[in-house]
Amino acid sequence: QQRIVAKAEYDFVYYGQQHEQKCVVVSQGGLAPVALELAARNPDLVSHLVLISPPTWAEMINPLPSADRAKKYRAYTSPMSYMTYDALERPFGFRTYMQRYFKRRPDDQFVSFATEGGRVTKLARAAIASYNSGALFDRSYEHDLRMIEQPTLI
């Protein structure tokens, strides 16, 4: 988690220094903790927060036990999971996934963009598995949520 936040913060602070203006930080889904920390650490650069489909309050304030995270990580890095990754990284598997979970057929250009040229590689799988297993939820964010200074839209 610290590397994700540090990279985002570095990019953000660099942008803020270059443009000398405050920014609206927008996050989607499980990346809400990154947006919260970014805003908490840089109140002079963040004017507002927009959290789209963030985790529930309970998920944000109750850390995921390390044993649960480890179990999920093992599952996401198992041979069966890698077979799933292999399928999803191919046009047919990606299209099928999009149709099932997003209820729409993606256009061919989007499928091509998402599956060609190594956009998702075996090197990225460990990071994906870490995120999916709850690496960002190793602690409570209750204090951060209660102390946030910026106006926040959820």
C-alpha positions as a LaTeX table, in Angstrom:
\begin{tabular}{lrrr}
\hline
Residue & $x$ (\AA) & $y$ (\AA) & $z$ (\AA) \\
\hline
Gln1 & 0.00 & 0.00 & 0.00 \\
Gln2 & 2.74 & 2.45 & 0.88 \\
Arg3 & 4.35 & 2.13 & $-2.57$ \\
Ile4 & 1.02 & 2.80 & $-4.30$ \\
Val5 & 0.35 & 5.87 & $-2.16$ \\
Ala6 & 3.95 & 7.09 & $-2.45$ \\
Lys7 & 3.92 & 6.90 & $-6.26$ \\
Ala8 & 0.53 & 8.61 & $-6.49$ \\
Glu9 & 1.65 & 11.26 & $-4.04$ \\
Tyr10 & 4.92 & 11.89 & $-5.88$ \\
Asp11 & 3.13 & 12.36 & $-9.20$ \\
Phe12 & 0.47 & 14.51 & $-7.58$ \\
Val13 & 2.86 & 16.79 & $-5.70$ \\
Tyr14 & 4.99 & 17.23 & $-8.81$ \\
Tyr15 & 1.88 & 18.23 & $-10.78$ \\
Gly16 & 0.80 & 20.63 & $-8.04$ \\
Gln17 & 4.19 & 22.28 & $-7.91$ \\
Gln18 & 4.25 & 22.71 & $-11.67$ \\
His19 & 0.75 & 24.18 & $-11.96$ \\
Glu20 & 0.40 & 25.96 & $-8.61$ \\
Gln21 & $-3.27$ & 25.16 & $-8.26$ \\
Lys22 & $-5.41$ & 22.86 & $-6.19$ \\
Cys23 & $-6.87$ & 19.73 & $-7.75$ \\
Val24 & $-9.97$ & 17.63 & $-7.37$ \\
Val25 & $-8.96$ & 14.04 & $-6.62$ \\
Val26 & $-11.27$ & 11.39 & $-8.03$ \\
Ser27 & $-11.01$ & 7.72 & $-7.09$ \\
Gln28 & $-13.08$ & 4.72 & $-8.03$ \\
Gly29 & $-13.84$ & 1.65 & $-5.96$ \\
Gly30 & $-11.18$ & 0.19 & $-3.71$ \\
Leu31 & $-8.69$ & 2.97 & $-4.41$ \\
Ala32 & $-10.51$ & 5.28 & $-2.00$ \\
Pro33 & $-7.79$ & 4.78 & 0.66 \\
Val34 & $-5.19$ & 6.13 & $-1.77$ \\
Ala35 & $-7.29$ & 9.24 & $-2.42$ \\
Leu36 & $-7.88$ & 9.76 & 1.32 \\
Glu37 & $-4.19$ & 9.56 & 2.16 \\
Leu38 & $-3.28$ & 11.78 & $-0.75$ \\
Ala39 & $-5.70$ & 14.45 & 0.45 \\
Ala40 & $-4.71$ & 14.10 & 4.11 \\
Arg41 & $-1.00$ & 14.46 & 3.32 \\
Asn42 & $-1.45$ & 17.30 & 0.83 \\
Pro43 & $-4.31$ & 19.55 & 1.98 \\
Asp44 & $-2.70$ & 22.52 & 0.26 \\
Leu45 & $-2.96$ & 20.76 & $-3.12$ \\
Val46 & $-6.36$ & 19.02 & $-2.86$ \\
Ser47 & $-9.50$ & 21.14 & $-3.06$ \\
His48 & $-12.13$ & 18.36 & $-3.17$ \\
Leu49 & $-12.46$ & 14.58 & $-3.13$ \\
Val50 & $-14.81$ & 12.54 & $-5.29$ \\
Leu51 & $-15.12$ & 8.88 & $-4.25$ \\
Ile52 & $-17.01$ & 6.84 & $-6.83$ \\
Ser53 & $-18.40$ & 3.54 & $-5.52$ \\
Pro54 & $-16.03$ & 3.45 & $-2.53$ \\
Pro55 & $-15.97$ & 0.53 & $-0.11$ \\
Thr56 & $-18.61$ & 0.61 & 2.62 \\
Trp57 & $-18.01$ & 2.41 & 5.90 \\
Ala58 & $-17.57$ & $-0.96$ & 7.63 \\
Glu59 & $-14.97$ & $-2.04$ & 5.07 \\
Met60 & $-13.10$ & 1.23 & 5.47 \\
Ile61 & $-12.94$ & 1.18 & 9.27 \\
Asn62 & $-12.41$ & $-2.54$ & 9.92 \\
Pro63 & $-9.00$ & $-3.77$ & 8.79 \\
Leu64 & $-8.96$ & $-7.04$ & 6.91 \\
Pro65 & $-7.07$ & $-9.53$ & 9.12 \\
Ser66 & $-3.66$ & $-10.48$ & 7.76 \\
Ala67 & $-4.61$ & $-14.18$ & 7.71 \\
Asp68 & $-7.56$ & $-13.36$ & 5.44 \\
Arg69 & $-5.38$ & $-11.24$ & 3.16 \\
Ala70 & $-2.77$ & $-14.02$ & 2.97 \\
Lys71 & $-5.43$ & $-16.63$ & 2.18 \\
Lys72 & $-6.88$ & $-14.46$ & $-0.58$ \\
Tyr73 & $-3.41$ & $-13.75$ & $-1.98$ \\
Arg74 & $-2.64$ & $-17.48$ & $-2.16$ \\
Ala75 & $-5.93$ & $-18.02$ & $-3.98$ \\
Tyr76 & $-5.23$ & $-15.19$ & $-6.45$ \\
Thr77 & $-1.75$ & $-16.56$ & $-7.18$ \\
Ser78 & $-2.76$ & $-20.21$ & $-7.49$ \\
Pro79 & $-2.35$ & $-22.14$ & $-10.76$ \\
Met80 & $-6.14$ & $-21.96$ & $-11.27$ \\
Ser81 & $-6.08$ & $-18.17$ & $-10.96$ \\
Tyr82 & $-3.25$ & $-17.95$ & $-13.48$ \\
Met83 & $-5.31$ & $-20.02$ & $-15.89$ \\
Thr84 & $-8.11$ & $-17.48$ & $-15.40$ \\
Tyr85 & $-5.70$ & $-14.60$ & $-16.06$ \\
Asp86 & $-4.55$ & $-16.37$ & $-19.22$ \\
Ala87 & $-8.14$ & $-16.60$ & $-20.43$ \\
Leu88 & $-9.03$ & $-13.00$ & $-19.55$ \\
Glu89 & $-5.97$ & $-11.69$ & $-21.36$ \\
Arg90 & $-7.27$ & $-13.11$ & $-24.62$ \\
Pro91 & $-9.97$ & $-11.40$ & $-26.72$ \\
Phe92 & $-12.62$ & $-14.12$ & $-26.28$ \\
Gly93 & $-12.18$ & $-14.32$ & $-22.49$ \\
Phe94 & $-12.07$ & $-10.56$ & $-22.07$ \\
Arg95 & $-15.20$ & $-10.06$ & $-24.19$ \\
Thr96 & $-17.05$ & $-12.80$ & $-22.28$ \\
Tyr97 & $-16.09$ & $-11.26$ & $-18.93$ \\
Met98 & $-17.22$ & $-7.79$ & $-20.02$ \\
Gln99 & $-20.56$ & $-9.09$ & $-21.29$ \\
Arg100 & $-21.23$ & $-11.09$ & $-18.13$ \\
Tyr101 & $-20.26$ & $-8.52$ & $-15.50$ \\
Phe102 & $-20.87$ & $-5.23$ & $-17.27$ \\
Lys103 & $-23.91$ & $-6.38$ & $-19.25$ \\
Arg104 & $-22.67$ & $-5.00$ & $-22.53$ \\
Arg105 & $-20.63$ & $-6.17$ & $-25.45$ \\
Pro106 & $-17.42$ & $-4.17$ & $-25.75$ \\
Asp107 & $-16.50$ & $-2.89$ & $-29.18$ \\
Asp108 & $-13.65$ & $-4.56$ & $-31.04$ \\
Gln109 & $-11.33$ & $-1.56$ & $-30.65$ \\
Phe110 & $-11.63$ & $-1.69$ & $-26.84$ \\
Val111 & $-11.07$ & $-5.46$ & $-26.79$ \\
Ser112 & $-8.01$ & $-5.04$ & $-28.97$ \\
Phe113 & $-6.65$ & $-2.26$ & $-26.75$ \\
Ala114 & $-7.15$ & $-4.33$ & $-23.58$ \\
Thr115 & $-5.72$ & $-7.61$ & $-24.84$ \\
Glu116 & $-3.00$ & $-6.88$ & $-27.37$ \\
Gly117 & 0.58 & $-5.84$ & $-26.94$ \\
Gly118 & 1.06 & $-7.21$ & $-23.43$ \\
Arg119 & $-1.09$ & $-4.60$ & $-21.69$ \\
Val120 & $-1.68$ & $-7.09$ & $-18.90$ \\
Thr121 & 1.46 & $-9.12$ & $-18.42$ \\
Lys122 & 2.57 & $-11.82$ & $-16.07$ \\
Leu123 & 4.66 & $-9.18$ & $-14.31$ \\
Ala124 & 1.48 & $-7.26$ & $-13.39$ \\
Arg125 & $-0.31$ & $-10.28$ & $-11.96$ \\
Ala126 & 1.32 & $-10.07$ & $-8.51$ \\
Ala127 & 0.21 & $-6.45$ & $-8.13$ \\
Ile128 & $-3.31$ & $-7.34$ & $-9.27$ \\
Ala129 & $-3.41$ & $-10.27$ & $-6.83$ \\
Ser130 & $-2.16$ & $-8.06$ & $-4.00$ \\
Tyr131 & $-4.82$ & $-5.41$ & $-4.67$ \\
Asn132 & $-7.60$ & $-8.00$ & $-5.04$ \\
Ser133 & $-6.60$ & $-9.71$ & $-1.81$ \\
Gly134 & $-7.10$ & $-6.52$ & 0.20 \\
Ala135 & $-3.60$ & $-5.08$ & 0.55 \\
Leu136 & $-5.00$ & $-1.55$ & 0.91 \\
Phe137 & $-7.22$ & $-2.63$ & 3.79 \\
Asp138 & $-4.54$ & $-3.63$ & 6.27 \\
Arg139 & $-5.64$ & $-0.86$ & 8.63 \\
Ser140 & $-8.63$ & 1.21 & 9.64 \\
Tyr141 & $-9.28$ & 4.47 & 7.77 \\
Glu142 & $-11.76$ & 5.76 & 10.35 \\
His143 & $-9.45$ & 8.51 & 11.60 \\
Asp144 & $-8.69$ & 9.62 & 8.02 \\
Leu145 & $-12.39$ & 9.67 & 7.14 \\
Arg146 & $-13.35$ & 11.69 & 10.20 \\
Met147 & $-10.50$ & 14.19 & 9.83 \\
Ile148 & $-10.70$ & 14.88 & 6.10 \\
Glu149 & $-10.82$ & 18.62 & 5.55 \\
Gln150 & $-11.78$ & 18.76 & 1.90 \\
Pro151 & $-15.40$ & 18.69 & 0.75 \\
Thr152 & $-16.08$ & 15.12 & $-0.35$ \\
Leu153 & $-18.65$ & 13.77 & $-2.76$ \\
Ile154 & $-19.50$ & 10.09 & $-2.50$ \\
\hline
\end{tabular}
